[in-house]
Coordinates of C-alpha atoms and ligand atoms in Angstrom, one line a residue:
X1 CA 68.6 -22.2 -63.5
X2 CA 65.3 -23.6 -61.9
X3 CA 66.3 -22.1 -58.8
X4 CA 65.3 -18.5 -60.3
X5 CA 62.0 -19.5 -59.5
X6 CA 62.3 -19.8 -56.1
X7 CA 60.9 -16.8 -54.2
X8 CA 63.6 -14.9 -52.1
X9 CA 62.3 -12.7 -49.8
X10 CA 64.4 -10.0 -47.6
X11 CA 64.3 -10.4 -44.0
X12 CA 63.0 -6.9 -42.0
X13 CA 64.2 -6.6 -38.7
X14 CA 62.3 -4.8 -35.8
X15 CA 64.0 -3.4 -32.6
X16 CA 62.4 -4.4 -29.0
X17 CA 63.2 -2.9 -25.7
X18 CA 64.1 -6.8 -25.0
X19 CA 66.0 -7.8 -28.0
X20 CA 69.7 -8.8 -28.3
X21 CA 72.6 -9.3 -31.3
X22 CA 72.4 -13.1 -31.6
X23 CA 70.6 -12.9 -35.0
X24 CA 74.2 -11.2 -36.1
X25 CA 76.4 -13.9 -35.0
X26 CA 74.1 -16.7 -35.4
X27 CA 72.7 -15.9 -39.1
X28 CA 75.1 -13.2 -40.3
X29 CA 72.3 -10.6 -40.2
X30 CA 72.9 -7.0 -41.3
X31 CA 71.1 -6.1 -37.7
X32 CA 69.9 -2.3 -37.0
X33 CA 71.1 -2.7 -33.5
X34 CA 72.2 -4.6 -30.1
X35 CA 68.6 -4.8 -29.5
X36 CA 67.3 -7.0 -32.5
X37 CA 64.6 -8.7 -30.8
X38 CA 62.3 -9.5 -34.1
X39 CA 63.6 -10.7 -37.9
X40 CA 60.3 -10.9 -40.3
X41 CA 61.6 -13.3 -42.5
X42 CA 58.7 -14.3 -44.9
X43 CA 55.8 -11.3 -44.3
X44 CA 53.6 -9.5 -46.5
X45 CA 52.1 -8.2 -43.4
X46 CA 51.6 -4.1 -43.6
X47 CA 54.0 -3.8 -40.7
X48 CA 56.6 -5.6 -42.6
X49 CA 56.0 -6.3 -46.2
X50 CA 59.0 -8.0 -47.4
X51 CA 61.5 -7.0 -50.4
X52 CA 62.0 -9.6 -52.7
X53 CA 65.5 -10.1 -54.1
X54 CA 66.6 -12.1 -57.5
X55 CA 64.0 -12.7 -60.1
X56 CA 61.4 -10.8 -58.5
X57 CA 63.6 -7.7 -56.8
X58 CA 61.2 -4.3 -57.1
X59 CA 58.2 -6.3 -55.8
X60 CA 57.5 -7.2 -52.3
X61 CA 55.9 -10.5 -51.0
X62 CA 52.9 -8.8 -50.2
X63 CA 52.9 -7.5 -53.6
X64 CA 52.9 -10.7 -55.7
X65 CA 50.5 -12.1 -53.2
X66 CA 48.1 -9.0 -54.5
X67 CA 49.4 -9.3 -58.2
X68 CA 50.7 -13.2 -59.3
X69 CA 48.3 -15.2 -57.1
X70 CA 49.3 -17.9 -59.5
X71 CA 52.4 -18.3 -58.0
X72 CA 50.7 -19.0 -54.6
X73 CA 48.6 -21.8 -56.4
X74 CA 46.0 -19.3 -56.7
X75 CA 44.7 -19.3 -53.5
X76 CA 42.1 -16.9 -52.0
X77 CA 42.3 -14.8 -49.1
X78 CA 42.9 -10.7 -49.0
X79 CA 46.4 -11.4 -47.1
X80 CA 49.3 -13.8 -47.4
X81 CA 48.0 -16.3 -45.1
X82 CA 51.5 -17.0 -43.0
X83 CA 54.7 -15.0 -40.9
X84 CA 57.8 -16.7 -40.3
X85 CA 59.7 -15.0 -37.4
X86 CA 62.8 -14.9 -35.7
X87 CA 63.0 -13.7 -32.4
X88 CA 65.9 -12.9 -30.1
X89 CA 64.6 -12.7 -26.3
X90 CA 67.5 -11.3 -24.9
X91 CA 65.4 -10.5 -21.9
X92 CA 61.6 -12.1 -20.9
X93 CA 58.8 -11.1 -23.4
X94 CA 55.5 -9.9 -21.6
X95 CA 52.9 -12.4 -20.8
X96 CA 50.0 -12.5 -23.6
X97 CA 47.5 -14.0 -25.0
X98 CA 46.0 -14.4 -28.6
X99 CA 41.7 -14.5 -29.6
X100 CA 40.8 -17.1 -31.6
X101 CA 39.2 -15.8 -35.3
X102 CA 35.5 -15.6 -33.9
X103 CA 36.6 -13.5 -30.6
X104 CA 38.8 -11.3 -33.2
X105 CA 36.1 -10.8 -35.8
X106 CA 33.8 -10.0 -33.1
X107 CA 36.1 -7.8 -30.9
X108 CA 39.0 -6.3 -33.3
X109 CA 37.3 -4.8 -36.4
X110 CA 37.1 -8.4 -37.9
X111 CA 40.9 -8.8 -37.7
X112 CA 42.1 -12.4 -37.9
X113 CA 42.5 -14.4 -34.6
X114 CA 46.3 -15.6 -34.5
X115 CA 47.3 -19.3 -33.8
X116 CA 51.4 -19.5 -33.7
X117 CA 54.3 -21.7 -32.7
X118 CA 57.5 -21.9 -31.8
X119 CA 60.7 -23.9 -32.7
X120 CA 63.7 -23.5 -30.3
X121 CA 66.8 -22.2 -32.4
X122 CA 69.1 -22.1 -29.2
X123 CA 69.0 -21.0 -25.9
X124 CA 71.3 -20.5 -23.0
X125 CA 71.4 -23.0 -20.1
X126 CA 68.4 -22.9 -17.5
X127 CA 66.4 -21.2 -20.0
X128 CA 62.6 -21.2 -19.8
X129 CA 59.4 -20.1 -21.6
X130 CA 55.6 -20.1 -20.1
X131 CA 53.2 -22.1 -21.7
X132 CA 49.4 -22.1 -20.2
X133 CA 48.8 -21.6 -16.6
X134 CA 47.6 -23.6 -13.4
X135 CA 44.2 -22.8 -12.2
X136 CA 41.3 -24.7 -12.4
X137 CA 38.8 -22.2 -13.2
X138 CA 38.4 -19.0 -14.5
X139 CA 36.9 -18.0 -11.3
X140 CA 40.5 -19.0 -9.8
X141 CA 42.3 -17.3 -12.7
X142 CA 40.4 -13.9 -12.4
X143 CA 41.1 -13.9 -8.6
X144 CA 44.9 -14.9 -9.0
X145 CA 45.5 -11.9 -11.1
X146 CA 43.9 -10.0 -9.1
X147 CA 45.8 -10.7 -6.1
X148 CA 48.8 -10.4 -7.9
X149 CA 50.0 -14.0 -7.4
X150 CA 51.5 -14.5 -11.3
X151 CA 54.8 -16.8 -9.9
X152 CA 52.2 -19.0 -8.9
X153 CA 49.7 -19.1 -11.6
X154 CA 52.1 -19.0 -15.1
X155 CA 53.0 -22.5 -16.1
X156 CA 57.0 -22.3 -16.2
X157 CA 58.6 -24.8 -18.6
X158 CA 62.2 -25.6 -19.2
X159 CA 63.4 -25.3 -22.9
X160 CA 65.8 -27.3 -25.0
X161 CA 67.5 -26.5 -28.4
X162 CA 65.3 -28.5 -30.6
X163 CA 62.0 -28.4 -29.1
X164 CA 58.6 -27.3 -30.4
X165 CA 55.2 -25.9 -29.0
X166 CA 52.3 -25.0 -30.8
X167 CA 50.3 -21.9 -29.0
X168 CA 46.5 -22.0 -29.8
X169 CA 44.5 -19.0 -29.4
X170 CA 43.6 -18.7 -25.6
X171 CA 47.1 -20.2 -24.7
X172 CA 48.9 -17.6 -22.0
X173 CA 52.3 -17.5 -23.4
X174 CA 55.5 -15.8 -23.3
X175 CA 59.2 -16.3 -24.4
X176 CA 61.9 -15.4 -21.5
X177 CA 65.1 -14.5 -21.9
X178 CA 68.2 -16.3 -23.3
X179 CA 65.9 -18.0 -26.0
X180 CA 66.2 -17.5 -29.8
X181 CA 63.4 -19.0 -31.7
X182 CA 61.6 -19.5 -35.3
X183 CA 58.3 -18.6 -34.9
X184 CA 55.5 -19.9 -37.6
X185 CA 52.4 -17.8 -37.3
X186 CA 48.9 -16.6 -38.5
X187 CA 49.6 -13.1 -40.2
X188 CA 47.9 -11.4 -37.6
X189 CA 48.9 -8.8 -35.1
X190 CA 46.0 -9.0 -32.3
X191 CA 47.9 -9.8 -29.3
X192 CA 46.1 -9.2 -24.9
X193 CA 49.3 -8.4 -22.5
X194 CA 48.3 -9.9 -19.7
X195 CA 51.2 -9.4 -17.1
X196 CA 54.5 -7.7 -18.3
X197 CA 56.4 -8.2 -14.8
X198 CA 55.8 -4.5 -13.2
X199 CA 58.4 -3.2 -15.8
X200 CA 58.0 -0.1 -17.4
X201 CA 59.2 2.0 -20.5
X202 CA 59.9 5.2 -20.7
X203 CA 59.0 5.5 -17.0
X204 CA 55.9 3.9 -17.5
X205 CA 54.1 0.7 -17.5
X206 CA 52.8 -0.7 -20.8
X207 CA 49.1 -1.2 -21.4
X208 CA 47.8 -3.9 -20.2
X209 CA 44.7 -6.0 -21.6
X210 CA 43.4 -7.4 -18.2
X211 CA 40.0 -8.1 -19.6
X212 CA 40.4 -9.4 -22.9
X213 CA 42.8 -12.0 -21.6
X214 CA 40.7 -12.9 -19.1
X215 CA 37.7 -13.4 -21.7
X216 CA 39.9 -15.7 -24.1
X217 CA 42.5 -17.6 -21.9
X218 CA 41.6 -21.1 -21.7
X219 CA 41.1 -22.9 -18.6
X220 CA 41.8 -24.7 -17.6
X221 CA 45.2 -25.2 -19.7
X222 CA 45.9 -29.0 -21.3
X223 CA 49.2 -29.1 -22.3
X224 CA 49.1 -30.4 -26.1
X225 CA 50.7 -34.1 -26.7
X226 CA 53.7 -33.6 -28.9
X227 CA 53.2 -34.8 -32.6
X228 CA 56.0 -35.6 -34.6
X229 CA 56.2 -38.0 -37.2
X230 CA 59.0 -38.9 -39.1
X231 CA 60.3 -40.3 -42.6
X232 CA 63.8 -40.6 -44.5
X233 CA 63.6 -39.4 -48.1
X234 CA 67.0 -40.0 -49.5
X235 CA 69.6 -38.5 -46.9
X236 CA 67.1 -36.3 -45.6
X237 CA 65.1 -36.8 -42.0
X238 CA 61.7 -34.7 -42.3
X239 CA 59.8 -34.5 -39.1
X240 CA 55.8 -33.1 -39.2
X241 CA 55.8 -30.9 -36.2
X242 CA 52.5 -29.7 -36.2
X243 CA 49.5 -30.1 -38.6
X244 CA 46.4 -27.2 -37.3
X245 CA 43.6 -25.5 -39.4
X246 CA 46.0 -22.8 -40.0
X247 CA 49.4 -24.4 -40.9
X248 CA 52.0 -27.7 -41.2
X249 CA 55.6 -27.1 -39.6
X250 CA 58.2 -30.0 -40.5
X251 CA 61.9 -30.1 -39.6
X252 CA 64.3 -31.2 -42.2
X253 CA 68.0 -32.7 -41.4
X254 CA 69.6 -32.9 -44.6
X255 CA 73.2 -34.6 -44.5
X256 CA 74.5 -35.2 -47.7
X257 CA 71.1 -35.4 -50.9
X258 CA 67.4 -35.2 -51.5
X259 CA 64.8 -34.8 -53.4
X260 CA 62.0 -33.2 -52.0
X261 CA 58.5 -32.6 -53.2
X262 CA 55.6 -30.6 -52.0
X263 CA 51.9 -30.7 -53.3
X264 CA 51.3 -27.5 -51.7
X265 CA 49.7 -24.1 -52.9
X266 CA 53.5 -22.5 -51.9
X267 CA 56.3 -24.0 -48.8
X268 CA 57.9 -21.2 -46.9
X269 CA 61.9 -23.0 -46.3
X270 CA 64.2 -21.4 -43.6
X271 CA 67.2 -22.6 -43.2
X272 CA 68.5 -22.8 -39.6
X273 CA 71.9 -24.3 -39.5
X274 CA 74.3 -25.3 -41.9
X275 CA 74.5 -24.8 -45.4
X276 CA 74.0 -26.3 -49.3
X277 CA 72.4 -26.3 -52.4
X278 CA 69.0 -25.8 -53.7
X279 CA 68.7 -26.7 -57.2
X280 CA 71.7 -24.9 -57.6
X281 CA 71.5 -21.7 -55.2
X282 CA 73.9 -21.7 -52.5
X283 CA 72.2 -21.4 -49.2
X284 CA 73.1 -21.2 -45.7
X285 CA 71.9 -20.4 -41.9
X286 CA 69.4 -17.5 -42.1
X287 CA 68.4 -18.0 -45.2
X288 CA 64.8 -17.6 -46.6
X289 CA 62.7 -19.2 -49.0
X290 CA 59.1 -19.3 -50.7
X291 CA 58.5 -22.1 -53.2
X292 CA 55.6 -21.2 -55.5
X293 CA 53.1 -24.0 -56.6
X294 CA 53.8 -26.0 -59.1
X295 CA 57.9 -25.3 -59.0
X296 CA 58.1 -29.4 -59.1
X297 CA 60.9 -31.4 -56.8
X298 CA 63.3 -29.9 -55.0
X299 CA 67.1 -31.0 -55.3
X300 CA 69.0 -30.3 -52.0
X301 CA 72.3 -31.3 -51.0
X302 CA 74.1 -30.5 -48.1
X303 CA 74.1 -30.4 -44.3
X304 CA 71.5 -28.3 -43.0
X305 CA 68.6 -28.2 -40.9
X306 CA 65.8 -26.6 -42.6
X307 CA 61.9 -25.6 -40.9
X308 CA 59.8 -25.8 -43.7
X309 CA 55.8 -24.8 -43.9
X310 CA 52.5 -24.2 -45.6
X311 CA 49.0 -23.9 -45.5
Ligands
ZN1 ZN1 52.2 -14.7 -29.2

C-alpha cells in the first residue's frame, strides 16, 4: 500500500504545572497525567525525539532526518527544521518572549531564534490569549514593568475555535487558560519569561528573563493583518494560513474526496477533527503525519479538518 510510505511519527507528551486532560478526551491520547499540558507530535528535537511507528518503527524522526535525508527531499540543515505541538492550557501560560536567529546566535550559544504560531483547536467560553503589548516605546515598556503595571501593558485578545496567529520573534505572548491549540514552530527552545503572574512553584517563583525580553520585544507591537487564502480542490477547502521565512500553515476541510499534491521537500499533516482515509490508512483526530518528498498525490476521503505544513 502507498500509504506505507508515509512517515508516522509517535506523539511524546510532556507534563506542565498548567496542563489539563483534554488531549484524552479530545484525541484519544494515552496521557501520562491530568496535567498534559504539551503533546510533541512531529519532533526530532533532543527534548523529544519522536518514535516512528509502521514502516519505519526502531528509528526516530530525528533519526531519519540524520540518516535518510532523502526522504526529506534532501535538505540541509543539522536539525529537522520544524515542531508541531499540541498544547492543553488548562491554566494561563507565563508571559514570554522569543529572539529572533541573530539575537540567538549572538546571545544563546548560536541556538536558532524561534518564530511560531498558533491555531485554536477549542477553547472554553470568554477565553483569551495575549498577543503584543500597548506601549509606545521601549522607554514606556521598561518603566511599565518596572512599576509592575502588566494588566495594563499586555495586549488581551479574545479567542475563537478556528482562529490563527502567527508570533514573530520579539512578539510578547502567552496562551491562558481554557485554550487547546496546534502549535507550528521553529525547532528551537530559546524562550525570555517575561512576567509569570507572581505565581510560584515549589514555593518559589520561576526565573524570570527581565532583560532579555526587554532587549528583543518589539515596540511598539503592530498586530499582523490576517492572511488567508483559499481554493477548492475536489471536496476539499485548503486555506494558506501563514506563509514566513521559516514555514507555510494551511487548513484543510475535507468532506467527502481529494486529491492533494505537494511540491514540497516533506508536509507535516495533523489531523484535528474527524476522521478518513489516506491512500488507504485509516486516520482520525490526533493523528500525525510526515509526507516525504517525492511520495506523489495524496488520495483523501473523508470528513476531517486537517493543519498541514512545510518549509
Ligand atoms: Zn512561545
Amino acid at each position: 500500500m502507498k500509504s506505507e510510505l508515509l512517515l508516522r511519527p509517535q506523539p511524546l507528551f510532556h507534563e506542565k504545572i498548567w496542563g489539563g486532560e483534554r488531549m484524552r478526551s479530545a484525541y484519544g491520547y494515552d496521557i501520562p497525567s491530568a496535567h498534559t499540558g504539551e503533546c510533541w507530535a512531529i519532533s526530532a528535537h533532543k527534548n523529544g525525539d519522536c518514535p516512528m511507528l509502521g514502516e519505519y518503527r526502531g528509528e526516530t524522526l530525528g533519526s531519519l532526518w540524520k540518516t535518510r535525508r532523502g526522504l526529506f527531499g534532501g535538505l540541509e540543515g543539522e536539525n529537522f527544521p520544524l515542531l508541531i505541538k499540541i498544547i492543553d492550557a488548562k491554566e494561563d501560560l507565563s508571559v514570554q518572549v522569543h529572539p529572533d536567529d541573530a539575537y540567538a546566535a549572538a546571545h544563546e550559544n548560536g541556538s536558532l531564534g524561534k518564530t511560531e504560531c498558533w491555531y485554536i483547536l477549542d477553547c472554553d467560553p470568554g477565553a483569551t490569549i495575549i498577543i503584543g503589548h500597548n506601549c509606545a516605546t521601549r522607554d514606556e515598556l521598561r518603566e511599565k514593568v518596572e512599576q509592575g503595571r502588566w494588566s495594563e501593558l499586555l495586549r488581551e485578545v479574545p479567542v475563537k475555535k478556528g482562529d490563527f496567529f502567527q508570533i514573530d520573534p520579539g512578539c510578547v505572548h502567552a496562551i491562558k487558560g481554557g485554550t487547546m491549540i496546534l502549535e507550528t514552530q521553529q525547532s528551537s527552545d530559546v524562550t525570555y519569561r517575561f512576567y509569570d503572574y507572581g505565581r510560584l512553584e515549589n514555593g518559589r517563583p520561576r526565573p524570570l528573563h527581565i532583560e532579555q525580553s526587554l532587549a528583543v520585544a518589539t515596540v511598539p507591537f503592530v498586530p499582523r493583518a490576517p492572511e488567508r487564502e483559499s481554493r477548492r480542490d475536489g471536496d476539499a477547502l485548503i486555506t494558506r494560513l501563514v506563509k514566513c521565512s521559516y514555514y507555510s500553515v494551511y487548513h484543510v476541510e475535507l468532506g467527502g474526496r481529494a486529491s492533494l499534491e505537494w511540491d514540497e521537500p516533506f508536509v507535516n499533516m495533523s489531523v484535528i477533527s474527524g476522521e478518513g482515509e489516506i491512500d488507504g490508512l485509516k486516520v482520525r483526530a490526533g493523528t500525525h503525519l510526515v509526507v516525504p518528498a517525492g511520495y506523489g498525490a495524496l488520495d483523501l476521503s473523508g470528513n476531517m479538518e486537517l493543519i498541514c505544513s512545510h518549509v
